[in-house]
Amino acid sequence: MITTTGLTKVYRSRGRETAALDGVDLHVREGEVYGVVGRSGAGKSTLIRCVNLLERPTSGTVQVAGEDLTSLPGSALRAARSRIGMVFQHFNLLSSRTVQDNVELPLEILGVSGKERSRKALELLDLVGLSDKGKAYPAQLSGGQKQRVGIARALAGDPKVLLSDEATSALDPETTRSILQLLRDLNEQLGLTVLLITHEMDVVKAICDSAALMKDGRIVESGKVTDLLATPGSELAHELFPVGGRPSGEDSTVVDLTFHGEAATEPVISQLSRTYNIDISVLGAALETIAGRQVGRMRIELPGRFEDNVVPIGFLREKGLQVDVAPVGKPADSNNDSLVKEAVK
Ligand code: ADP
């Protein structure tokens, strides 16, 4: 549904150049909720603004729903852009207009008749749970309600794609949850593809099917969240789902296990202990629901160095667990030791 190829954006101001995007290839499938995360300055806003060409990329292409936006002339681009909804962190509502008039605004610009505009706006306000607020003004609404209006307005052109620029960053945790739930419901009910940018890992955990991590204008990791969680060395997995626990000694091997759904690690751990006659310590464990699916992680400590544990680690993998080995004293995701990676493949 959304593909960017070799996207770059260089800002030039006062003789200085900043490469905000440095060759971004993004692939968002139809019907998925896709989150782009990264620290401030990573290039997230620039990326999302390039997807609907609010910002023109310096080079590269952007395709949305099979159309190459970068090659469209002005009028065709405006039409294509009206089919891409966008919601903003600070809602961007017009304070002098009622809620209903705010939702009607994009339809007005498209030249839709007054009667049809009104019908559509009321339908959308109902969809976002604000059917009784049409005549209110933005100043009379809570933050969450304002964002609901922003979402209704973004849906006015019947978009296939909704872009969300930190839509929940200005909201409290409870309101954030309800707005994320609304986005997920719209994704499911309308088959809407959602591309969101956020600096909050909890947003990714709550609703994203796929995610990408941006650093210095590049995507350094991307994929389905459940696949990332099962990828040894994944930085996103570690950020999303840290399992704490420090090893008790220098001479031990720390192993992170990831399992999905109903798989239980306990029998496997006790089998491992019996088979190889080793004492295993559980350093930490967590079970969470990510994008509606259960994912568990457990950090265990095996006595002896990595070389002594190649066979037990192989046993864990044979049992179908995802295994990620950390050198002692370092988190599993900072591991670059090719020996370790090779052995756990
Ligand atoms: P993020 O959304 O991840 O915080 P941005 O896309 O806003 O990152 O910014 C990426 C980089 O581009 C930063 O170094 C930022 O200072 C720079 N940048 C963003 N917008 C502009 C602009 N209009 N002019 C110059 N530099 C910009």
mmCIF file of C-alpha atoms and ligand atoms in Angstrom, residues 11-13 18-20 38-47 55 197, ligand 1:
data_model
loop_
_atom_site.group_PDB
_atom_site.id
_atom_site.type_symbol
_atom_site.label_atom_id
_atom_site.label_comp_id
_atom_site.label_asym_id
_atom_site.label_seq_id
_atom_site.Cartn_x
_atom_site.Cartn_y
_atom_site.Cartn_z
ATOM 1 C CA TYR A 11 17.417 20.389 4.183
ATOM 2 C CA ARG A 12 19.577 23.349 3.340
ATOM 3 C CA SER A 13 19.541 26.325 5.621
ATOM 4 C CA THR A 18 21.069 18.165 6.955
ATOM 5 C CA ALA A 19 20.261 14.765 5.495
ATOM 6 C CA ALA A 20 16.981 14.114 7.318
ATOM 7 C CA GLY A 38 13.102 6.411 16.768
ATOM 8 C CA ARG A 39 14.593 9.164 18.845
ATOM 9 C CA SER A 40 13.942 12.823 18.253
ATOM 10 C CA GLY A 41 15.760 13.969 15.118
ATOM 11 C CA ALA A 42 15.854 10.469 13.566
ATOM 12 C CA GLY A 43 13.808 11.639 10.569
ATOM 13 C CA LYS A 44 10.364 10.227 11.434
ATOM 14 C CA SER A 45 8.385 13.425 10.785
ATOM 15 C CA THR A 46 10.225 14.074 7.564
ATOM 16 C CA LEU A 47 9.460 10.531 6.421
ATOM 17 C CA GLU A 55 7.426 17.643 2.012
ATOM 18 C CA ILE A 197 5.258 7.622 13.790
HETATM 19 P P1 ADP B 1 11.979 13.271 14.121
HETATM 20 O O1 ADP B 1 10.591 13.405 13.623
HETATM 21 O O2 ADP B 1 12.445 11.849 14.180
HETATM 22 O O3 ADP B 1 12.214 13.983 15.415
HETATM 23 P P2 ADP B 1 12.668 15.106 11.967
HETATM 24 O O4 ADP B 1 12.201 14.466 10.696
HETATM 25 O O5 ADP B 1 11.813 16.178 12.549
HETATM 26 O O6 ADP B 1 12.977 13.964 13.050
HETATM 27 O O7 ADP B 1 14.114 15.735 11.739
HETATM 28 C C1 ADP B 1 15.199 15.017 11.139
HETATM 29 C C2 ADP B 1 16.379 15.957 10.970
HETATM 30 O O8 ADP B 1 16.069 16.953 10.011
HETATM 31 C C3 ADP B 1 16.755 16.707 12.230
HETATM 32 O O9 ADP B 1 18.156 16.844 12.263
HETATM 33 C C4 ADP B 1 16.087 18.055 12.055
HETATM 34 O O10 ADP B 1 16.794 19.066 12.755
HETATM 35 C C5 ADP B 1 16.182 18.253 10.550
HETATM 36 N N1 ADP B 1 15.062 19.075 10.018
HETATM 37 C C6 ADP B 1 13.748 18.745 10.078
HETATM 38 N N2 ADP B 1 13.008 19.704 9.469
HETATM 39 C C7 ADP B 1 13.866 20.648 9.024
HETATM 40 C C8 ADP B 1 13.726 21.894 8.309
HETATM 41 N N3 ADP B 1 12.528 22.330 7.928
HETATM 42 N N4 ADP B 1 14.865 22.598 8.041
HETATM 43 C C9 ADP B 1 16.080 22.150 8.405
HETATM 44 N N5 ADP B 1 16.286 21.000 9.070
HETATM 45 C C10 ADP B 1 15.199 20.241 9.374
#
